PDB file of C-alpha atoms in Angstrom:
ATOM      1  CA  MET A   1     -25.695 -37.555  48.708  1.00  0.00           C
ATOM      2  CA  LYS A   2     -24.952 -40.614  50.575  1.00  0.00           C
ATOM      3  CA  PHE A   3     -27.018 -43.730  50.733  1.00  0.00           C
ATOM      4  CA  PHE A   4     -27.985 -45.429  54.010  1.00  0.00           C
ATOM      5  CA  ILE A   5     -29.973 -48.667  53.814  1.00  0.00           C
ATOM      6  CA  ASP A   6     -33.077 -48.803  55.998  1.00  0.00           C
ATOM      7  CA  THR A   7     -33.115 -52.507  57.052  1.00  0.00           C
ATOM      8  CA  ALA A   8     -31.806 -54.971  59.755  1.00  0.00           C
ATOM      9  CA  ASP A   9     -31.694 -57.793  57.312  1.00  0.00           C
ATOM     10  CA  ILE A  10     -27.915 -58.734  57.146  1.00  0.00           C
ATOM     11  CA  SER A  11     -28.120 -60.520  53.994  1.00  0.00           C
ATOM     12  CA  GLU A  12     -29.634 -57.580  52.140  1.00  0.00           C
ATOM     13  CA  ILE A  13     -27.053 -55.279  53.732  1.00  0.00           C
ATOM     14  CA  ARG A  14     -24.079 -57.622  52.675  1.00  0.00           C
ATOM     15  CA  GLU A  15     -25.395 -57.883  49.137  1.00  0.00           C
ATOM     16  CA  LEU A  16     -25.817 -54.204  48.613  1.00  0.00           C
ATOM     17  CA  ALA A  17     -22.477 -53.332  50.462  1.00  0.00           C
ATOM     18  CA  ALA A  18     -20.661 -55.583  48.011  1.00  0.00           C
ATOM     19  CA  ALA A  19     -22.154 -53.400  45.178  1.00  0.00           C
ATOM     20  CA  GLY A  20     -20.571 -50.449  46.642  1.00  0.00           C
ATOM     21  CA  PHE A  21     -23.571 -48.322  47.192  1.00  0.00           C
ATOM     22  CA  VAL A  22     -23.954 -48.441  50.988  1.00  0.00           C
ATOM     23  CA  ASP A  23     -22.541 -45.632  53.099  1.00  0.00           C
ATOM     24  CA  GLY A  24     -24.384 -46.564  56.375  1.00  0.00           C
ATOM     25  CA  VAL A  25     -27.372 -48.355  57.778  1.00  0.00           C
ATOM     26  CA  THR A  26     -30.456 -47.179  59.721  1.00  0.00           C
ATOM     27  CA  THR A  27     -32.480 -49.510  61.919  1.00  0.00           C
ATOM     28  CA  ASN A  28     -35.478 -49.086  64.271  1.00  0.00           C
ATOM     29  CA  PRO A  29     -37.314 -51.171  66.706  1.00  0.00           C
ATOM     30  CA  SER A  30     -39.926 -52.319  64.091  1.00  0.00           C
ATOM     31  CA  LEU A  31     -37.001 -53.555  61.716  1.00  0.00           C
ATOM     32  CA  VAL A  32     -35.057 -55.209  64.400  1.00  0.00           C
ATOM     33  CA  SER A  33     -37.990 -57.063  65.637  1.00  0.00           C
ATOM     34  CA  LYS A  34     -38.545 -58.672  62.299  1.00  0.00           C
ATOM     35  CA  THR A  35     -35.177 -60.333  62.731  1.00  0.00           C
ATOM     36  CA  GLY A  36     -36.344 -62.229  65.747  1.00  0.00           C
ATOM     37  CA  ARG A  37     -32.856 -61.691  67.344  1.00  0.00           C
ATOM     38  CA  PRO A  38     -31.446 -59.764  70.223  1.00  0.00           C
ATOM     39  CA  ILE A  39     -30.918 -56.247  69.205  1.00  0.00           C
ATOM     40  CA  SER A  40     -27.147 -56.250  70.448  1.00  0.00           C
ATOM     41  CA  ASP A  41     -26.375 -59.158  68.196  1.00  0.00           C
ATOM     42  CA  VAL A  42     -28.082 -57.787  65.165  1.00  0.00           C
ATOM     43  CA  ILE A  43     -26.313 -54.257  65.559  1.00  0.00           C
ATOM     44  CA  LYS A  44     -23.033 -55.903  66.336  1.00  0.00           C
ATOM     45  CA  GLU A  45     -23.187 -57.826  63.025  1.00  0.00           C
ATOM     46  CA  ILE A  46     -24.337 -54.965  60.892  1.00  0.00           C
ATOM     47  CA  CYS A  47     -21.395 -52.816  62.519  1.00  0.00           C
ATOM     48  CA  GLN A  48     -18.927 -55.504  61.431  1.00  0.00           C
ATOM     49  CA  THR A  49     -20.287 -55.525  57.936  1.00  0.00           C
ATOM     50  CA  ILE A  50     -20.484 -51.726  57.370  1.00  0.00           C
ATOM     51  CA  GLU A  51     -17.783 -49.173  58.100  1.00  0.00           C
ATOM     52  CA  GLY A  52     -20.245 -46.208  58.114  1.00  0.00           C
ATOM     53  CA  PRO A  53     -22.775 -45.217  60.674  1.00  0.00           C
ATOM     54  CA  VAL A  54     -25.244 -47.718  61.877  1.00  0.00           C
ATOM     55  CA  SER A  55     -28.287 -46.283  63.639  1.00  0.00           C
ATOM     56  CA  ALA A  56     -29.748 -48.251  66.519  1.00  0.00           C
ATOM     57  CA  GLU A  57     -32.726 -46.827  68.276  1.00  0.00           C
ATOM     58  CA  VAL A  58     -33.602 -46.282  71.957  1.00  0.00           C
ATOM     59  CA  THR A  59     -36.863 -47.551  73.143  1.00  0.00           C
ATOM     60  CA  ALA A  60     -37.032 -45.530  76.454  1.00  0.00           C
ATOM     61  CA  THR A  61     -39.153 -42.269  76.349  1.00  0.00           C
ATOM     62  CA  ASP A  62     -37.673 -40.643  79.387  1.00  0.00           C
ATOM     63  CA  LEU A  63     -34.437 -38.717  79.466  1.00  0.00           C
ATOM     64  CA  ASP A  64     -32.454 -40.920  81.965  1.00  0.00           C
ATOM     65  CA  GLY A  65     -33.759 -44.088  80.107  1.00  0.00           C
ATOM     66  CA  MET A  66     -32.678 -42.756  76.686  1.00  0.00           C
ATOM     67  CA  ILE A  67     -29.281 -41.758  77.986  1.00  0.00           C
ATOM     68  CA  ALA A  68     -28.659 -45.198  79.548  1.00  0.00           C
ATOM     69  CA  GLU A  69     -29.967 -47.090  76.618  1.00  0.00           C
ATOM     70  CA  GLY A  70     -28.009 -44.859  74.243  1.00  0.00           C
ATOM     71  CA  GLU A  71     -24.712 -45.538  76.080  1.00  0.00           C
ATOM     72  CA  ARG A  72     -25.551 -49.197  76.042  1.00  0.00           C
ATOM     73  CA  LEU A  73     -26.150 -49.110  72.301  1.00  0.00           C
ATOM     74  CA  ALA A  74     -23.069 -46.874  71.577  1.00  0.00           C
ATOM     75  CA  GLY A  75     -21.003 -49.569  73.464  1.00  0.00           C
ATOM     76  CA  ILE A  76     -21.794 -52.251  70.796  1.00  0.00           C
ATOM     77  CA  ALA A  77     -19.411 -50.666  68.208  1.00  0.00           C
ATOM     78  CA  ALA A  78     -17.660 -47.469  67.529  1.00  0.00           C
ATOM     79  CA  ASN A  79     -19.814 -46.646  64.297  1.00  0.00           C
ATOM     80  CA  VAL A  80     -23.132 -46.910  66.168  1.00  0.00           C
ATOM     81  CA  ALA A  81     -25.162 -43.739  65.907  1.00  0.00           C
ATOM     82  CA  VAL A  82     -27.639 -43.614  68.619  1.00  0.00           C
ATOM     83  CA  LYS A  83     -31.312 -42.790  67.523  1.00  0.00           C
ATOM     84  CA  VAL A  84     -33.589 -40.716  69.888  1.00  0.00           C
ATOM     85  CA  PRO A  85     -36.981 -39.323  68.952  1.00  0.00           C
ATOM     86  CA  SER A  86     -37.869 -35.568  68.253  1.00  0.00           C
ATOM     87  CA  THR A  87     -39.250 -34.943  71.739  1.00  0.00           C
ATOM     88  CA  TRP A  88     -38.086 -32.619  74.542  1.00  0.00           C
ATOM     89  CA  ASP A  89     -36.467 -35.356  76.342  1.00  0.00           C
ATOM     90  CA  GLY A  90     -35.039 -36.729  73.140  1.00  0.00           C
ATOM     91  CA  PHE A  91     -33.275 -33.457  72.438  1.00  0.00           C
ATOM     92  CA  ARG A  92     -31.950 -33.275  75.996  1.00  0.00           C
ATOM     93  CA  ALA A  93     -30.701 -36.985  75.617  1.00  0.00           C
ATOM     94  CA  CYS A  94     -29.166 -35.990  72.255  1.00  0.00           C
ATOM     95  CA  ARG A  95     -27.177 -33.258  73.989  1.00  0.00           C
ATOM     96  CA  ALA A  96     -25.967 -35.398  76.725  1.00  0.00           C
ATOM     97  CA  LEU A  97     -24.938 -38.241  74.399  1.00  0.00           C
ATOM     98  CA  ALA A  98     -23.132 -35.963  72.003  1.00  0.00           C
ATOM     99  CA  HIS A  99     -21.383 -34.530  74.952  1.00  0.00           C
ATOM    100  CA  LEU A 100     -20.223 -37.980  75.663  1.00  0.00           C
ATOM    101  CA  GLY A 101     -18.710 -38.286  72.198  1.00  0.00           C
ATOM    102  CA  HIS A 102     -21.364 -40.498  70.766  1.00  0.00           C
ATOM    103  CA  LYS A 103     -23.139 -40.018  67.264  1.00  0.00           C
ATOM    104  CA  VAL A 104     -26.672 -39.241  67.637  1.00  0.00           C
ATOM    105  CA  ASN A 105     -29.457 -39.607  64.917  1.00  0.00           C
ATOM    106  CA  VAL A 106     -32.580 -37.669  65.887  1.00  0.00           C
ATOM    107  CA  THR A 107     -35.543 -39.343  64.282  1.00  0.00           C
ATOM    108  CA  LEU A 108     -39.335 -38.898  63.725  1.00  0.00           C
ATOM    109  CA  CYS A 109     -38.668 -35.207  62.717  1.00  0.00           C
ATOM    110  CA  PHE A 110     -41.774 -33.591  61.210  1.00  0.00           C
ATOM    111  CA  SER A 111     -40.857 -29.824  61.557  1.00  0.00           C
ATOM    112  CA  ALA A 112     -38.123 -27.442  60.673  1.00  0.00           C
ATOM    113  CA  ASN A 113     -38.129 -26.367  64.494  1.00  0.00           C
ATOM    114  CA  GLN A 114     -37.574 -29.901  65.550  1.00  0.00           C
ATOM    115  CA  ALA A 115     -34.641 -29.931  63.287  1.00  0.00           C
ATOM    116  CA  LEU A 116     -33.221 -26.811  64.640  1.00  0.00           C
ATOM    117  CA  LEU A 117     -33.399 -28.024  68.189  1.00  0.00           C
ATOM    118  CA  ALA A 118     -31.697 -31.240  67.106  1.00  0.00           C
ATOM    119  CA  ALA A 119     -28.844 -29.433  65.455  1.00  0.00           C
ATOM    120  CA  LYS A 120     -28.539 -27.061  68.477  1.00  0.00           C
ATOM    121  CA  ALA A 121     -28.247 -30.150  70.729  1.00  0.00           C
ATOM    122  CA  GLY A 122     -25.467 -31.446  68.684  1.00  0.00           C
ATOM    123  CA  ALA A 123     -27.150 -34.175  66.635  1.00  0.00           C
ATOM    124  CA  THR A 124     -24.972 -36.001  64.024  1.00  0.00           C
ATOM    125  CA  PHE A 125     -28.099 -36.569  61.821  1.00  0.00           C
ATOM    126  CA  ILE A 126     -31.536 -35.259  61.697  1.00  0.00           C
ATOM    127  CA  SER A 127     -34.174 -37.540  60.106  1.00  0.00           C
ATOM    128  CA  PRO A 128     -37.175 -35.777  58.625  1.00  0.00           C
ATOM    129  CA  PHE A 129     -39.916 -38.495  57.619  1.00  0.00           C
ATOM    130  CA  VAL A 130     -40.927 -37.223  54.114  1.00  0.00           C
ATOM    131  CA  GLY A 131     -43.100 -40.172  53.227  1.00  0.00           C
ATOM    132  CA  ARG A 132     -45.244 -39.775  56.368  1.00  0.00           C
ATOM    133  CA  LEU A 133     -45.887 -36.184  55.688  1.00  0.00           C
ATOM    134  CA  ASP A 134     -46.796 -36.989  52.126  1.00  0.00           C
ATOM    135  CA  ASP A 135     -49.311 -39.516  53.586  1.00  0.00           C
ATOM    136  CA  ILE A 136     -51.189 -36.857  55.454  1.00  0.00           C
ATOM    137  CA  GLY A 137     -51.370 -34.568  52.392  1.00  0.00           C
ATOM    138  CA  LEU A 138     -48.226 -32.367  53.111  1.00  0.00           C
ATOM    139  CA  ASP A 139     -45.059 -32.017  51.049  1.00  0.00           C
ATOM    140  CA  GLY A 140     -42.455 -33.892  52.742  1.00  0.00           C
ATOM    141  CA  MET A 141     -39.685 -32.515  50.563  1.00  0.00           C
ATOM    142  CA  GLU A 142     -40.587 -28.946  51.409  1.00  0.00           C
ATOM    143  CA  LEU A 143     -39.333 -29.861  55.038  1.00  0.00           C
ATOM    144  CA  ILE A 144     -36.084 -31.000  53.535  1.00  0.00           C
ATOM    145  CA  ARG A 145     -35.766 -27.704  51.852  1.00  0.00           C
ATOM    146  CA  GLU A 146     -36.631 -25.686  54.876  1.00  0.00           C
ATOM    147  CA  ILE A 147     -33.937 -27.457  57.080  1.00  0.00           C
ATOM    148  CA  ARG A 148     -31.532 -27.038  54.366  1.00  0.00           C
ATOM    149  CA  THR A 149     -32.027 -23.338  54.332  1.00  0.00           C
ATOM    150  CA  ILE A 150     -31.969 -23.041  58.169  1.00  0.00           C
ATOM    151  CA  TYR A 151     -28.713 -25.075  58.441  1.00  0.00           C
ATOM    152  CA  ASP A 152     -27.073 -23.104  55.584  1.00  0.00           C
ATOM    153  CA  ASN A 153     -27.945 -19.891  57.349  1.00  0.00           C
ATOM    154  CA  ASP A 154     -25.991 -20.915  60.372  1.00  0.00           C
ATOM    155  CA  THR A 155     -22.580 -22.408  59.503  1.00  0.00           C
ATOM    156  CA  SER A 156     -22.098 -23.377  63.279  1.00  0.00           C
ATOM    157  CA  LEU A 157     -24.703 -26.255  62.770  1.00  0.00           C
ATOM    158  CA  ALA A 158     -22.951 -29.409  61.521  1.00  0.00           C
ATOM    159  CA  THR A 159     -25.813 -31.693  61.541  1.00  0.00           C
ATOM    160  CA  GLU A 160     -26.462 -33.788  58.417  1.00  0.00           C
ATOM    161  CA  ILE A 161     -29.874 -33.915  56.910  1.00  0.00           C
ATOM    162  CA  LEU A 162     -30.955 -37.642  56.565  1.00  0.00           C
ATOM    163  CA  ALA A 163     -33.988 -37.875  54.336  1.00  0.00           C
ATOM    164  CA  SER A 164     -36.073 -40.682  55.821  1.00  0.00           C
ATOM    165  CA  SER A 165     -39.380 -42.625  55.138  1.00  0.00           C
ATOM    166  CA  ILE A 166     -38.251 -42.673  51.497  1.00  0.00           C
ATOM    167  CA  ARG A 167     -40.792 -44.555  49.533  1.00  0.00           C
ATOM    168  CA  THR A 168     -39.768 -44.314  45.816  1.00  0.00           C
ATOM    169  CA  PRO A 169     -37.051 -43.445  43.450  1.00  0.00           C
ATOM    170  CA  LEU A 170     -38.715 -40.059  42.923  1.00  0.00           C
ATOM    171  CA  HIS A 171     -38.257 -39.428  46.631  1.00  0.00           C
ATOM    172  CA  VAL A 172     -34.559 -40.202  46.207  1.00  0.00           C
ATOM    173  CA  LYS A 173     -34.072 -37.796  43.246  1.00  0.00           C
ATOM    174  CA  GLN A 174     -36.162 -35.107  45.122  1.00  0.00           C
ATOM    175  CA  ALA A 175     -34.097 -35.479  48.238  1.00  0.00           C
ATOM    176  CA  ALA A 176     -30.938 -35.041  46.434  1.00  0.00           C
ATOM    177  CA  MET A 177     -32.207 -32.027  44.567  1.00  0.00           C
ATOM    178  CA  ALA A 178     -33.500 -30.548  47.816  1.00  0.00           C
ATOM    179  CA  GLY A 179     -29.944 -30.713  49.477  1.00  0.00           C
ATOM    180  CA  ALA A 180     -30.400 -33.795  51.695  1.00  0.00           C
ATOM    181  CA  ASP A 181     -26.872 -35.046  52.793  1.00  0.00           C
ATOM    182  CA  VAL A 182     -28.194 -38.495  53.160  1.00  0.00           C
ATOM    183  CA  ALA A 183     -31.130 -40.622  52.067  1.00  0.00           C
ATOM    184  CA  THR A 184     -32.063 -43.859  53.891  1.00  0.00           C
ATOM    185  CA  VAL A 185     -33.875 -46.043  51.618  1.00  0.00           C
ATOM    186  CA  PRO A 186     -35.240 -49.605  51.697  1.00  0.00           C
ATOM    187  CA  PRO A 187     -33.303 -52.257  49.648  1.00  0.00           C
ATOM    188  CA  ALA A 188     -35.914 -52.463  47.039  1.00  0.00           C
ATOM    189  CA  VAL A 189     -35.915 -48.712  46.307  1.00  0.00           C
ATOM    190  CA  LEU A 190     -32.156 -48.562  46.082  1.00  0.00           C
ATOM    191  CA  ARG A 191     -32.326 -51.489  43.396  1.00  0.00           C
ATOM    192  CA  ASN A 192     -35.156 -49.568  41.572  1.00  0.00           C
ATOM    193  CA  LEU A 193     -32.838 -46.526  41.170  1.00  0.00           C
ATOM    194  CA  ALA A 194     -31.188 -48.578  38.295  1.00  0.00           C
ATOM    195  CA  LYS A 195     -34.397 -49.319  36.298  1.00  0.00           C
ATOM    196  CA  HIS A 196     -35.832 -47.538  33.393  1.00  0.00           C
ATOM    197  CA  PRO A 197     -38.039 -48.994  30.626  1.00  0.00           C
ATOM    198  CA  LEU A 198     -36.054 -47.314  27.936  1.00  0.00           C
ATOM    199  CA  THR A 199     -33.004 -48.755  29.104  1.00  0.00           C
ATOM    200  CA  ASP A 200     -34.587 -52.321  29.039  1.00  0.00           C
ATOM    201  CA  LYS A 201     -36.131 -51.591  25.672  1.00  0.00           C
ATOM    202  CA  GLY A 202     -32.780 -50.427  24.201  1.00  0.00           C
ATOM    203  CA  LEU A 203     -30.878 -53.250  25.656  1.00  0.00           C
ATOM    204  CA  ALA A 204     -33.397 -55.858  24.021  1.00  0.00           C
ATOM    205  CA  SER A 205     -32.982 -54.053  20.708  1.00  0.00           C
ATOM    206  CA  PHE A 206     -29.146 -54.150  20.838  1.00  0.00           C
ATOM    207  CA  LEU A 207     -29.021 -57.803  21.831  1.00  0.00           C
ATOM    208  CA  ALA A 208     -31.560 -58.677  19.076  1.00  0.00           C
ATOM    209  CA  ASP A 209     -29.461 -57.042  16.418  1.00  0.00           C
ATOM    210  CA  TRP A 210     -26.300 -58.534  17.673  1.00  0.00           C
ATOM    211  CA  SER A 211     -27.785 -62.163  17.708  1.00  0.00           C
ATOM    212  CA  LYS A 212     -28.313 -61.758  13.966  1.00  0.00           C
ATOM    213  CA  THR A 213     -24.616 -61.345  13.309  1.00  0.00           C
ATOM    214  CA  GLY A 214     -23.812 -64.766  14.786  1.00  0.00           C
ATOM    215  CA  GLN A 215     -20.806 -63.223  16.522  1.00  0.00           C
ATOM    216  CA  ALA A 216     -19.471 -63.697  20.109  1.00  0.00           C
ATOM    217  CA  ILE A 217     -17.046 -61.255  21.961  1.00  0.00           C
ATOM    218  CA  LEU A 218     -15.623 -64.051  24.087  1.00  0.00           C
TER     219      LEU A 218
END
């Protein structure tokens, strides 16, 4: 499973990319607004830092507006993936943009039927929001499993499942086990994947024993 970073903070992206764990980046209007910078500047800088897909989201809600904004965003860099919502016009915009040769990430997916429509429309990625489903008492990972089954049943569908709204390291593990192709995670969640209390306890014990020997490796 690939890791995309869900942030528009270029310093975070550079730091995590240097560690070798970043396969792409996802942004949205909320994340871009936090930077206080023009979206074109933010996306361009991220695309210069990351070789993989960088999702940039349209803000229009009508078909013509989404296509126009999508073309503008795709023109920023070759690795931009245009994000459109899981709406009727969003699926139609996805089809149009995909036919123009652009990568498209269909976002705000909350049902397997939406994921099927996105794949039929030629989406590069479908973004099911598992955390938000959990928030209302549903099982977000069940949606990942449903989409995986549907896509596996039709080999003509090439859309990748991008598990989104990831809140915890447990979500990451569950998404990988459920067959997600990608998980987009906040920087803090990615760093937390490395943590375990028994690792910390074991390391402290080893170092305490080593200090008693008075030795140094270098």
